[in-house]
Each structure stands twice: as C-alpha cells, then as structure tokens.
Amino acid sequence: MSLIYILIVLLALAGGFLGSLMSGGSLITLFILTILNIPTTIAIGTLKLVITALTLVSSLTYFKEKAVDLRLAPTLIIFSIIGSFLGSTFLLSIPEETARIVVTILLLIGVYFVIRGGRKQKEPMFRSRILQALFGLGAGFYIGILGIASTLMIITILYLFFSLDMLKANGTAKALIFFNNLIAFANYAYQGSIDYTIAALITPPIMVGSWLGARTAVSLGPEKLKIVFVIIAVITAIRILFQMF
C-alpha cells in the first residue's frame, strides 16, 4: 500500500469525522481531490457524491439518536431543495466579497449567543410554517449558489431562531445538507461529471469517519458540542477573512 494511498484514506477519515461532528468535511475532501489533480467540474461532482455519503451516514446516526427535529425538517428540506434548484439554475448571487462579510458576521453572532448562553425562551422565533418554508428556500438558494460555510450557517440559524439545542440543530442541518447534495449529485451524475474510481477510494473512510463523528457528537451532548461549534465557527470566520484580504 503506497504512502499517498494511506494519506488519502487518513484525510478522508478525518474529513468524515469533522464533517459529521460539526463542519469541515467538504474542505478536506476538496483538498484530497486537489492533490489528485482532478479537473474542477469533475472534482465538484465527485465532492457532491462523497458529501452525500457523509451526510447520509451522519443523518441516519443523528436520527437514530433522536437528534433530528422531525417537525421542522420536512418543511426545511422540501423548500431548501426548491431553493437549491433555483439558485443553481439561474445563478443568482450577491457579490462574493459581500457574501463573505455577511457569512462572517452571522457566524460571529452565533458564536456570541452560544458563549452567552443562547436564547432563553422556549418557543422558537420562527413558529410559522410560512417562515420555516422561507428559511428553507433561502437556505437551499444559498447552498445552491454560494455555499460558504453552509453547514455552520444553517446550524447557527436553527440554534438562534428555531430554539433547537446544538445537537438537534446539528442533526437537522445534516439532514438538510444531505438532500441538497443528493440533488446536486444526481445532476452531476447525469452530466457524467463524477470520477467514480476516486469516489470509491475515499467514500468508505469518509463514511466510517462520519459515523464516528456523529457518535462523538451524541456522546458530547448539546452543551459540550457548543464548544466545538465556537472553535470551528471562529476558525472558519478567520479563514474567510484571510481569503478576503
């Protein structure tokens, strides 16, 4: 077994673990595909396949542990798929620099409220199905076009405005991300823009890492998972800012 193969498997395992625990799986997977010099379009298509597998394992694990909000998830998923389709089809977006600033501000707001102790009221701010549908539409649109720190963004909003604890916000976000990546994967597969040989290499360790990450998140519980969120959100915000300047 070559050294590069071992490195790729270990990176895939780490990507699955971090992606399922909170966020970061896409970044590590894309890094692996960059190492292998895969053309950009095929790399993105392969990434969608791998992340679909990651979030499938993650979502099922969270679901088994009752860490997915079943009242909220269906509305968010259905409308996020519509939003993702609209976003990717019409390619509507705000300027990238503006998007990065908005994402960074929202992540830091989320970090502030997590450290402060979160929202105290028991009832969610977005109780209306219409507001939930609009959020799902906006989330899918965002994923379809920009996708910058999309998992952290969705977790932040579910935590702040839907009053989900960090574990349920994480599990529900993974379910939403899964369905959006599944649609994107099907689109890339139809166009023949997936390297199935590379996907077969990195998907199994990604799935194992995903299961381990979800199990770790469940064992940590909502309160300790807040610490993980704060660390990853701050690192992500710093990385976005460095990319801007």
Short mmCIF file of C-alpha atoms in Angstrom, two decimals:
data_model
loop_
_atom_site.label_atom_id
_atom_site.label_comp_id
_atom_site.label_asym_id
_atom_site.label_seq_id
_atom_site.Cartn_x
_atom_site.Cartn_y
_atom_site.Cartn_z
CA MET A 1 0.00 0.00 0.00
CA SER A 2 1.59 3.31 -1.09
CA LEU A 3 2.16 6.21 1.28
CA ILE A 4 -0.08 8.52 -0.76
CA TYR A 5 -2.94 6.00 -0.53
CA ILE A 6 -2.56 5.81 3.26
CA LEU A 7 -2.51 9.64 3.46
CA ILE A 8 -5.67 9.93 1.37
CA VAL A 9 -7.50 7.34 3.48
CA LEU A 10 -6.48 9.10 6.72
CA LEU A 11 -7.51 12.50 5.37
CA ALA A 12 -10.85 11.06 4.22
CA LEU A 13 -11.39 9.53 7.66
CA ALA A 14 -10.64 12.91 9.29
CA GLY A 15 -12.90 14.70 6.82
CA GLY A 16 -15.79 12.39 7.57
CA PHE A 17 -15.26 12.76 11.31
CA LEU A 18 -15.07 16.58 11.31
CA GLY A 19 -17.87 16.96 8.77
CA SER A 20 -20.21 14.82 10.83
CA LEU A 21 -19.13 16.23 14.19
CA MET A 22 -19.80 19.79 13.03
CA SER A 23 -18.34 21.05 9.72
CA GLY A 24 -15.25 20.84 7.54
CA GLY A 25 -15.74 17.62 5.60
CA SER A 26 -16.14 19.37 2.25
CA LEU A 27 -12.94 21.37 2.68
CA ILE A 28 -10.84 18.29 3.46
CA THR A 29 -12.44 16.26 0.66
CA LEU A 30 -11.81 19.04 -1.85
CA PHE A 31 -8.19 19.16 -0.67
CA ILE A 32 -7.87 15.43 -1.39
CA LEU A 33 -9.30 15.90 -4.87
CA THR A 34 -6.88 18.79 -5.44
CA ILE A 35 -3.95 16.53 -4.51
CA LEU A 36 -5.14 14.06 -7.15
CA ASN A 37 -5.26 16.82 -9.84
CA ILE A 38 -8.88 16.15 -10.82
CA PRO A 39 -10.47 18.70 -13.21
CA THR A 40 -12.60 21.26 -11.35
CA THR A 41 -16.03 20.23 -12.67
CA ILE A 42 -15.39 16.53 -12.02
CA ALA A 43 -13.88 17.38 -8.63
CA ILE A 44 -17.06 19.24 -7.59
CA GLY A 45 -19.28 16.43 -8.88
CA THR A 46 -17.20 13.83 -7.01
CA LEU A 47 -17.30 16.03 -3.92
CA LYS A 48 -21.12 16.08 -4.06
CA LEU A 49 -21.21 12.27 -4.22
CA VAL A 50 -18.83 11.91 -1.27
CA ILE A 51 -20.59 14.53 0.87
CA THR A 52 -23.92 12.86 0.09
CA ALA A 53 -22.50 9.63 1.54
CA LEU A 54 -21.06 11.51 4.54
CA THR A 55 -24.30 13.28 5.40
CA LEU A 56 -26.38 10.13 4.80
CA VAL A 57 -24.45 8.23 7.48
CA SER A 58 -24.40 11.30 9.71
CA SER A 59 -28.14 12.00 9.31
CA LEU A 60 -29.14 8.39 9.99
CA THR A 61 -26.94 8.29 13.11
CA TYR A 62 -28.40 11.55 14.43
CA PHE A 63 -31.91 10.34 13.53
CA LYS A 64 -31.39 7.10 15.43
CA GLU A 65 -30.37 9.13 18.48
CA LYS A 66 -33.46 11.38 18.11
CA ALA A 67 -31.23 14.35 17.27
CA VAL A 68 -33.21 15.46 14.19
CA ASP A 69 -36.25 17.72 14.61
CA LEU A 70 -38.89 15.75 12.69
CA ARG A 71 -41.48 18.54 12.92
CA LEU A 72 -39.17 21.09 11.34
CA ALA A 73 -37.00 19.02 8.99
CA PRO A 74 -39.58 18.09 6.29
CA THR A 75 -40.58 21.72 5.60
CA LEU A 76 -36.97 22.90 5.56
CA ILE A 77 -35.83 20.03 3.32
CA ILE A 78 -38.60 20.38 0.73
CA PHE A 79 -38.22 24.12 0.33
CA SER A 80 -34.41 24.01 0.52
CA ILE A 81 -34.41 21.64 -2.48
CA ILE A 82 -36.58 24.11 -4.41
CA GLY A 83 -34.26 26.95 -3.37
CA SER A 84 -31.16 25.00 -4.34
CA PHE A 85 -32.63 24.24 -7.76
CA LEU A 86 -33.49 27.91 -8.34
CA GLY A 87 -30.07 29.06 -7.17
CA SER A 88 -28.07 26.63 -9.28
CA THR A 89 -30.31 27.09 -12.33
CA PHE A 90 -30.46 30.88 -12.51
CA LEU A 91 -27.05 31.56 -10.92
CA LEU A 92 -28.34 34.50 -8.92
CA SER A 93 -25.97 35.69 -6.21
CA ILE A 94 -24.67 38.66 -4.34
CA PRO A 95 -21.03 39.64 -4.91
CA GLU A 96 -18.63 37.16 -3.33
CA GLU A 97 -16.98 39.79 -1.11
CA THR A 98 -20.37 40.83 0.28
CA ALA A 99 -21.30 37.19 0.84
CA ARG A 100 -18.13 36.55 2.81
CA ILE A 101 -18.75 39.58 5.02
CA VAL A 102 -22.36 38.52 5.70
CA VAL A 103 -21.36 34.95 6.49
CA THR A 104 -18.56 36.06 8.83
CA ILE A 105 -20.87 38.45 10.71
CA LEU A 106 -23.59 35.79 11.13
CA LEU A 107 -21.09 33.18 12.31
CA LEU A 108 -19.66 35.58 14.90
CA ILE A 109 -23.20 36.50 16.05
CA GLY A 110 -23.84 32.78 16.50
CA VAL A 111 -20.61 32.41 18.47
CA TYR A 112 -21.61 35.35 20.70
CA PHE A 113 -25.01 33.86 21.57
CA VAL A 114 -23.57 30.38 22.14
CA ILE A 115 -20.96 31.75 24.55
CA ARG A 116 -23.55 34.00 26.19
CA GLY A 117 -25.80 31.01 26.75
CA GLY A 118 -28.16 31.10 23.79
CA ARG A 119 -31.74 32.23 23.68
CA LYS A 120 -33.69 31.60 26.88
CA GLN A 121 -37.23 31.47 25.53
CA LYS A 122 -38.66 28.01 24.95
CA GLU A 123 -40.71 28.92 21.90
CA PRO A 124 -38.93 29.36 18.54
CA MET A 125 -38.98 32.80 16.93
CA PHE A 126 -39.92 31.22 13.58
CA ARG A 127 -43.06 29.28 14.55
CA SER A 128 -44.99 29.95 11.34
CA ARG A 129 -44.81 27.30 8.61
CA ILE A 130 -44.52 30.13 6.11
CA LEU A 131 -41.42 31.49 7.84
CA GLN A 132 -39.98 27.99 8.07
CA ALA A 133 -40.62 27.48 4.35
CA LEU A 134 -38.98 30.81 3.53
CA PHE A 135 -35.94 29.88 5.60
CA GLY A 136 -35.72 26.52 3.85
CA LEU A 137 -36.00 28.26 0.47
CA GLY A 138 -33.29 30.75 1.40
CA ALA A 139 -31.01 28.05 2.83
CA GLY A 140 -31.29 25.95 -0.32
CA PHE A 141 -30.73 29.00 -2.51
CA TYR A 142 -27.62 29.84 -0.50
CA ILE A 143 -26.29 26.28 -0.74
CA GLY A 144 -27.01 26.16 -4.47
CA ILE A 145 -25.07 29.33 -5.24
CA LEU A 146 -22.61 30.37 -2.56
CA GLY A 147 -22.29 27.54 -0.07
CA ILE A 148 -19.68 29.31 2.06
CA ALA A 149 -19.72 27.55 5.48
CA SER A 150 -23.26 26.39 4.69
CA THR A 151 -23.44 23.78 7.47
CA LEU A 152 -22.32 26.26 10.14
CA MET A 153 -24.71 28.87 8.78
CA ILE A 154 -27.69 26.51 8.98
CA ILE A 155 -26.73 25.31 12.47
CA THR A 156 -26.39 28.93 13.62
CA ILE A 157 -29.85 29.91 12.35
CA LEU A 158 -31.53 26.75 13.68
CA TYR A 159 -29.96 27.42 17.08
CA LEU A 160 -30.79 31.13 17.23
CA PHE A 161 -34.20 31.36 15.56
CA PHE A 162 -35.74 27.90 15.90
CA SER A 163 -34.63 27.27 19.51
CA LEU A 164 -33.03 23.90 18.74
CA ASP A 165 -30.25 22.82 21.06
CA MET A 166 -26.83 22.45 19.44
CA LEU A 167 -27.14 18.69 18.95
CA LYS A 168 -30.56 18.87 17.25
CA ALA A 169 -29.50 21.90 15.20
CA ASN A 170 -26.50 19.89 14.00
CA GLY A 171 -28.52 16.76 13.20
CA THR A 172 -31.28 18.67 11.41
CA ALA A 173 -28.70 20.64 9.41
CA LYS A 174 -27.04 17.39 8.31
CA ALA A 175 -30.39 16.06 7.04
CA LEU A 176 -31.00 19.25 5.07
CA ILE A 177 -27.46 19.21 3.61
CA PHE A 178 -27.87 15.53 2.64
CA PHE A 179 -30.94 16.10 0.48
CA ASN A 180 -29.43 19.17 -1.19
CA ASN A 181 -26.21 17.29 -2.01
CA LEU A 182 -28.23 14.32 -3.25
CA ILE A 183 -29.97 16.53 -5.84
CA ALA A 184 -26.67 18.13 -6.86
CA PHE A 185 -25.00 14.69 -7.12
CA ALA A 186 -27.79 13.43 -9.38
CA ASN A 187 -27.32 16.46 -11.63
CA TYR A 188 -23.55 15.96 -11.90
CA ALA A 189 -24.01 12.21 -12.43
CA TYR A 190 -26.43 12.89 -15.29
CA GLN A 191 -23.76 15.10 -16.90
CA GLY A 192 -21.07 12.44 -16.40
CA SER A 193 -19.01 14.76 -14.17
CA ILE A 194 -18.04 12.27 -11.44
CA ASP A 195 -14.86 10.22 -11.02
CA TYR A 196 -16.29 7.01 -9.56
CA THR A 197 -12.85 5.42 -9.15
CA ILE A 198 -11.67 8.20 -6.81
CA ALA A 199 -15.07 8.25 -5.10
CA ALA A 200 -14.77 4.52 -4.41
CA LEU A 201 -11.38 5.16 -2.79
CA ILE A 202 -12.38 7.96 -0.42
CA THR A 203 -16.08 7.28 0.28
CA PRO A 204 -15.65 4.24 2.62
CA PRO A 205 -13.26 6.03 5.05
CA ILE A 206 -15.42 9.16 4.80
CA MET A 207 -18.47 7.12 5.87
CA VAL A 208 -16.59 5.46 8.74
CA GLY A 209 -15.35 8.86 9.91
CA SER A 210 -18.87 10.27 9.57
CA TRP A 211 -20.30 7.57 11.82
CA LEU A 212 -17.57 8.16 14.40
CA GLY A 213 -18.13 11.94 14.25
CA ALA A 214 -21.87 11.65 14.77
CA ARG A 215 -21.41 9.19 17.64
CA THR A 216 -18.89 11.57 19.22
CA ALA A 217 -21.31 14.50 18.87
CA VAL A 218 -24.09 12.50 20.54
CA SER A 219 -21.78 11.43 23.37
CA LEU A 220 -20.61 15.02 23.90
CA GLY A 221 -24.19 16.28 24.19
CA PRO A 222 -25.59 19.75 23.39
CA GLU A 223 -23.56 21.72 25.94
CA LYS A 224 -20.10 20.37 25.10
CA LEU A 225 -20.95 20.48 21.40
CA LYS A 226 -21.31 24.25 21.78
CA ILE A 227 -17.56 24.43 22.45
CA VAL A 228 -16.89 22.53 19.21
CA PHE A 229 -19.19 24.92 17.34
CA VAL A 230 -17.44 28.00 18.75
CA ILE A 231 -13.96 26.70 17.83
CA ILE A 232 -14.89 25.67 14.28
CA ALA A 233 -17.00 28.80 13.66
CA VAL A 234 -14.20 31.13 14.79
CA ILE A 235 -11.61 29.26 12.67
CA THR A 236 -13.97 29.41 9.67
CA ALA A 237 -14.62 33.13 10.15
CA ILE A 238 -10.87 33.84 10.36
CA ARG A 239 -10.22 31.75 7.23
CA ILE A 240 -12.93 33.66 5.31
CA LEU A 241 -11.47 37.00 6.39
CA PHE A 242 -7.95 35.96 5.33
CA GLN A 243 -9.30 34.96 1.92
CA MET A 244 -10.78 38.44 1.53
CA PHE A 245 -7.53 40.33 2.16
#
